[in-house]
Structures are given as C-alpha cells and as structure tokens.
Coordinates of N, CA and C in Angstrom, one line a residue:
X1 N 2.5 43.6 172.4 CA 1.8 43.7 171.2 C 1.7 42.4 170.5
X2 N 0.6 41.9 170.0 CA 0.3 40.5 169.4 C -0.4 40.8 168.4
X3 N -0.7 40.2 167.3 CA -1.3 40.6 166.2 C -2.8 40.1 166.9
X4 N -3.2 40.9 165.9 CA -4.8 41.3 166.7 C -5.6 42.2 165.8
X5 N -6.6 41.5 165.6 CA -7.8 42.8 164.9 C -7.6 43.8 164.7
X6 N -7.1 45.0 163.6 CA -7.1 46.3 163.7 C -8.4 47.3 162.5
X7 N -9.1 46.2 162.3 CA -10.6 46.6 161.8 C -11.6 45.2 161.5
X8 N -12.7 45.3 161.8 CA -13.3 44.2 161.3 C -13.0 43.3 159.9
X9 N -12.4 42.0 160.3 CA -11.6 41.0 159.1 C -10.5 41.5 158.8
X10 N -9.4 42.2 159.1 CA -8.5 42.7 159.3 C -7.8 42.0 160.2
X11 N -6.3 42.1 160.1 CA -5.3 41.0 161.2 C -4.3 42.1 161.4
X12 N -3.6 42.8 162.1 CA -2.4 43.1 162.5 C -1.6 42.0 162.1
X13 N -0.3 42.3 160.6 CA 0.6 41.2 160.4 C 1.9 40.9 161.8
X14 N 2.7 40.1 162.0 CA 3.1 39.7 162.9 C 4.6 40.5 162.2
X15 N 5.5 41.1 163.4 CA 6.5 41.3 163.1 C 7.3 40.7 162.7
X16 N 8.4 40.9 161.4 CA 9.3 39.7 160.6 C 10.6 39.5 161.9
X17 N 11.8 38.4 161.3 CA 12.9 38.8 161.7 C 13.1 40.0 161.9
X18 N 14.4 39.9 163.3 CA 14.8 41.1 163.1 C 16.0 41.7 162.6
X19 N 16.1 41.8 161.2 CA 17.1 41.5 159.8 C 17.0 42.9 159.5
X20 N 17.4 43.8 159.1 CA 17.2 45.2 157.9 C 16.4 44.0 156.6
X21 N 16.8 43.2 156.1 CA 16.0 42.6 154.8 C 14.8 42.3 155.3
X22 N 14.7 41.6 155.9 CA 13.4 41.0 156.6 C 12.1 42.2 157.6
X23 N 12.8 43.2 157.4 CA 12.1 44.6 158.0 C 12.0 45.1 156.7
X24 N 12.5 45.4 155.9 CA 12.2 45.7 154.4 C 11.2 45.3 154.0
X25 N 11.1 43.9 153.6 CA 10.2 42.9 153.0 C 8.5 43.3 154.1
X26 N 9.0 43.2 154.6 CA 7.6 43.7 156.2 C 6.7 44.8 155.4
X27 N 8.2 46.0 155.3 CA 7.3 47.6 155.1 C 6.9 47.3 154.2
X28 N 8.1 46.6 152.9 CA 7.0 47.1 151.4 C 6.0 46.3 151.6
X29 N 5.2 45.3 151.9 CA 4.5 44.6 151.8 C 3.4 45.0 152.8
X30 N 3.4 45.5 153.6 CA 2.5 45.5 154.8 C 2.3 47.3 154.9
X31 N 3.2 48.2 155.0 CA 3.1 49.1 155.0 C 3.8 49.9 154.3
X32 N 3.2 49.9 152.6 CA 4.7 50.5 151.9 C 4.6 52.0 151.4
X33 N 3.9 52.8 152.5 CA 4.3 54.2 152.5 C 5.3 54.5 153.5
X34 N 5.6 53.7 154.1 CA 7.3 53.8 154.8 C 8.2 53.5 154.0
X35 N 8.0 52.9 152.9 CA 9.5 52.5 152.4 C 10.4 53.7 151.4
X36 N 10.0 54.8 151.4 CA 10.9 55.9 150.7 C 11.1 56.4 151.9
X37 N 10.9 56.2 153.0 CA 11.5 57.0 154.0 C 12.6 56.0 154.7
X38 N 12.2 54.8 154.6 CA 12.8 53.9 155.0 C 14.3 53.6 154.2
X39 N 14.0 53.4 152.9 CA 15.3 53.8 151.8 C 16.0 54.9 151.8
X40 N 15.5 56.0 152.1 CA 16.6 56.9 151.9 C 16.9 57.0 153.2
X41 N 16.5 56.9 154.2 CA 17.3 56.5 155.4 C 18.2 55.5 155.9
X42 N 17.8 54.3 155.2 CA 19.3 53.6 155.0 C 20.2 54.2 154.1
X43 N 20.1 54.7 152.9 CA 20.9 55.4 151.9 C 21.8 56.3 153.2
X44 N 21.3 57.0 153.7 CA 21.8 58.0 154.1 C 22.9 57.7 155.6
X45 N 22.1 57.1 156.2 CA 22.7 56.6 157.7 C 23.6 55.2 156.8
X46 N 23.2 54.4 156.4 CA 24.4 52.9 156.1 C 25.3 53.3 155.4
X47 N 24.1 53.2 153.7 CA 25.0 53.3 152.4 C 25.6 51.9 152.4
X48 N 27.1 52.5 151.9 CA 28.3 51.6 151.8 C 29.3 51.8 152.8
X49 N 28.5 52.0 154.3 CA 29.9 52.1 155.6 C 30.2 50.6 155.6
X50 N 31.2 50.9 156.0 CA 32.0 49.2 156.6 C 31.9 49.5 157.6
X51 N 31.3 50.5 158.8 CA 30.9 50.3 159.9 C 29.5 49.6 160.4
X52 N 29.3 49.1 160.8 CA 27.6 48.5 161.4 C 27.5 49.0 163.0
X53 N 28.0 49.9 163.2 CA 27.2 50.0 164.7 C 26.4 51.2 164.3
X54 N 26.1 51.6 163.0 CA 24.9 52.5 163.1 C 23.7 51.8 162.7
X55 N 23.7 50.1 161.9 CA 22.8 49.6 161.6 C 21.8 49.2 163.0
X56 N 22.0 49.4 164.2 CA 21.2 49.2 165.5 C 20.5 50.4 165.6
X57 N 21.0 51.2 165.5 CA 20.2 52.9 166.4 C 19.2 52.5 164.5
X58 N 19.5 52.4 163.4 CA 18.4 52.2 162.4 C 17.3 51.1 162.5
X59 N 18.0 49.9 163.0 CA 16.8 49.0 163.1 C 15.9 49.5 164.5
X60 N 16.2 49.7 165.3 CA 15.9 50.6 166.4 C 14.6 51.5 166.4
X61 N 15.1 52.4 165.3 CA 13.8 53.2 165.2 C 12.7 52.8 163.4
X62 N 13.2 52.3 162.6 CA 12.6 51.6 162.1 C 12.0 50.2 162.8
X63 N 12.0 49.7 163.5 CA 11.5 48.3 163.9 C 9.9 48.7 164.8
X64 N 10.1 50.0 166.0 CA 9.0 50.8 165.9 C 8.3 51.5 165.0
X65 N 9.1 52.0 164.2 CA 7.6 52.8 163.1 C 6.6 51.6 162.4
X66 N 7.6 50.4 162.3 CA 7.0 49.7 161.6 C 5.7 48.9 162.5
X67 N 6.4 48.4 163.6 CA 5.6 48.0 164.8 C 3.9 48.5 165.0
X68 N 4.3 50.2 164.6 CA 2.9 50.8 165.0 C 2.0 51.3 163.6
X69 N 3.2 51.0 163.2 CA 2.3 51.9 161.2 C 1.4 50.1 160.9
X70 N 2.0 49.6 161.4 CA 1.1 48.4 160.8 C 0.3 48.1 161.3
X71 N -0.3 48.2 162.4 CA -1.3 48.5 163.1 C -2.5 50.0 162.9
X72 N -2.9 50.4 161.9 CA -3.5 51.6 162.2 C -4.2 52.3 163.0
X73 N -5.6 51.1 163.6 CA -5.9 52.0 164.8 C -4.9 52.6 165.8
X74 N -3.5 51.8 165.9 CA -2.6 52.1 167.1 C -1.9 53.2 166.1
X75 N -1.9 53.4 165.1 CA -1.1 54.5 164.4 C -1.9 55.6 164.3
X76 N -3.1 55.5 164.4 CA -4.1 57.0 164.6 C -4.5 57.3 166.2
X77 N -3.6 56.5 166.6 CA -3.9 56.7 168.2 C -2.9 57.5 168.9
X78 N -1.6 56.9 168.5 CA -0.4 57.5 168.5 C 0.0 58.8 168.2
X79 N -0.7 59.0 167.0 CA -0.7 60.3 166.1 C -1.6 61.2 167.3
X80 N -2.6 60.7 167.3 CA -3.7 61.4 168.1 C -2.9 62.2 169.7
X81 N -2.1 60.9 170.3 CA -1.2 61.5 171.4 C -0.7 62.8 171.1
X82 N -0.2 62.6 170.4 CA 1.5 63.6 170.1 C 0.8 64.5 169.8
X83 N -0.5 64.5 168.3 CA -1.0 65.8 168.1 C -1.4 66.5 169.3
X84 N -2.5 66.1 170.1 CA -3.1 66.6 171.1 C -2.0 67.2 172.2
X85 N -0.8 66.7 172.6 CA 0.1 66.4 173.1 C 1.1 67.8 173.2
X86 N 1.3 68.2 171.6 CA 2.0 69.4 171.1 C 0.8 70.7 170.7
X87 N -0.3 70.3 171.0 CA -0.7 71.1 170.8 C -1.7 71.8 172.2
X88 N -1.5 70.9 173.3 CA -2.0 71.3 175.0 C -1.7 72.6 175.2
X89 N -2.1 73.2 176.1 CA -1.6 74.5 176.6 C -1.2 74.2 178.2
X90 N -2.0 73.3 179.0 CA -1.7 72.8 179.8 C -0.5 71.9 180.2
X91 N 0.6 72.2 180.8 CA 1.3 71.6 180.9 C 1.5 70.0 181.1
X92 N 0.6 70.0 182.4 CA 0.3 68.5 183.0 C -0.3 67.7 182.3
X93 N -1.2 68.1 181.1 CA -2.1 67.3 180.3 C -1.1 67.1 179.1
X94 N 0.0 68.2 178.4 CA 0.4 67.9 177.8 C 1.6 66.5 177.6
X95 N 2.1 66.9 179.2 CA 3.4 65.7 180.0 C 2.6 63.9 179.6
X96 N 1.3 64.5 179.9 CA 0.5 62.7 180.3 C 0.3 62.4 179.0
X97 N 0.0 63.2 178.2 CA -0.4 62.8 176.8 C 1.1 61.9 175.8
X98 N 2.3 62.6 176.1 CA 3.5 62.5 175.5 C 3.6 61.7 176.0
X99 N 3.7 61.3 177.6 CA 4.5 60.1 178.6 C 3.7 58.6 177.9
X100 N 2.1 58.7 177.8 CA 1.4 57.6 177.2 C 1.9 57.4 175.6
X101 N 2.1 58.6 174.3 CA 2.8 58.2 173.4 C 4.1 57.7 174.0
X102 N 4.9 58.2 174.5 CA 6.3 57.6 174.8 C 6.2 55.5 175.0
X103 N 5.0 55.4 176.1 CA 4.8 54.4 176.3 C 5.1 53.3 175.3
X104 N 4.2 53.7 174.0 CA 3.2 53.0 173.3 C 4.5 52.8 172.4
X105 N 5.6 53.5 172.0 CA 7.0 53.6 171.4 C 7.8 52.8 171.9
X106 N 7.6 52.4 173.2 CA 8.8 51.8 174.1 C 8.4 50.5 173.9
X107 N 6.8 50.1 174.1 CA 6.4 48.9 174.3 C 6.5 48.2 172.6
X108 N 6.8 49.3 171.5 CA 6.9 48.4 170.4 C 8.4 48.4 169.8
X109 N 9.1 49.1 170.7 CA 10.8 48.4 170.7 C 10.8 47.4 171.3
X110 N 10.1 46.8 172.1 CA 10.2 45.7 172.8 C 9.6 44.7 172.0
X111 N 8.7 44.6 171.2 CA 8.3 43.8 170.6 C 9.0 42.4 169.6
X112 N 8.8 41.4 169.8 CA 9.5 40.4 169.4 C 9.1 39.7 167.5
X113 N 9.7 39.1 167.1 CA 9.8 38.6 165.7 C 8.6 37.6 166.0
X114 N 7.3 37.6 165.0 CA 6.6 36.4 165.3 C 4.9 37.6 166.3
X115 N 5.0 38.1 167.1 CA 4.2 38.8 167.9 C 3.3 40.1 166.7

C-alpha cells in the first residue's frame, strides 16, 4: 500500500512512525472518527500498566484500522467484503469474500512508516 489517489485531488496520507504517539497524531488528524475508539482502547487495554507487551497486539490492530480508514475507497471496499461476506448464503462465495477482506487486513499490517 503506497499513498495514492483515493478521490480526484485527494492523496491517501502516508503512514506515521510506528509510535502509539505518532499513530495518535495520524488518527486525530487524518481520520479522527477513530480516535474515541482509539482512546478508550488504550484506556482500557494500557492505562497505567507497567507491562508493555500488550502495547503490540494494540499497535497491531490499531496500525490496520488506521492503514485502511485512511484510505476510503479501500475502507468502503473492505466494509463492502465483510458485509456481503456475512451476509452470503453460499458458503464458497461467502469463504472468498472474507479470505479477500482477510487479505486486504494482512497486507496493511504489513505496511511500513512513510508508505
């Protein structure tokens, strides 16, 4: 994923560090109808632990939502998956529908700082 046109004169912004602050600064600024979900899920999973091995499985799935909410056409595409996806009656169409969202999830965990 590279930043890239997501409507005419439109830019997909480039993903920040990969910091909790620096992923903050991203949502509220780029996509800040994530950031009450985003705060009270740090509230809730961090807080004030003196442990940090939960701050990975958070950046983790925060670093995708963010990946794809900032992008919208890929965010109404996504959406589009899963809806159609949970709502198949067909099994096999429902599998390929999920397997392509799953895709689209995996490819923007991978996604790098700067891209």
């Amino acid at each position: 994923m590279s930043a890239h046109a997501a409507e005419p004169g439109s830019v997909v912004p480039p993903m920040p560090e990969r910091t909790p602050k620096a992923l903050r600064r991203a949502i509220a600024q780029h996509t800040p109808k994530l950031l009450p979900d985003f705060d009270g899920h740090w509230k809730r999973a961090i807080g004030d632990a003196y442990d940090v091995r939960p701050v990975h499985a958070f950046m983790a799935r925060w670093w995708v939502e963010y990946a794809i909410a900032r992008d919208p056409k890929l965010d109404a595409h996504l959406y589009d998956l899963e809806h159609r996806g949970a709502e198949a009656t067909d099994s096999a169409e429902a599998k390929a529908l999920l397997e392509e969202a799953s895709k689209i999830r995996h490819r923007a965990l991978r996604t790098e700082p700067g891209e």
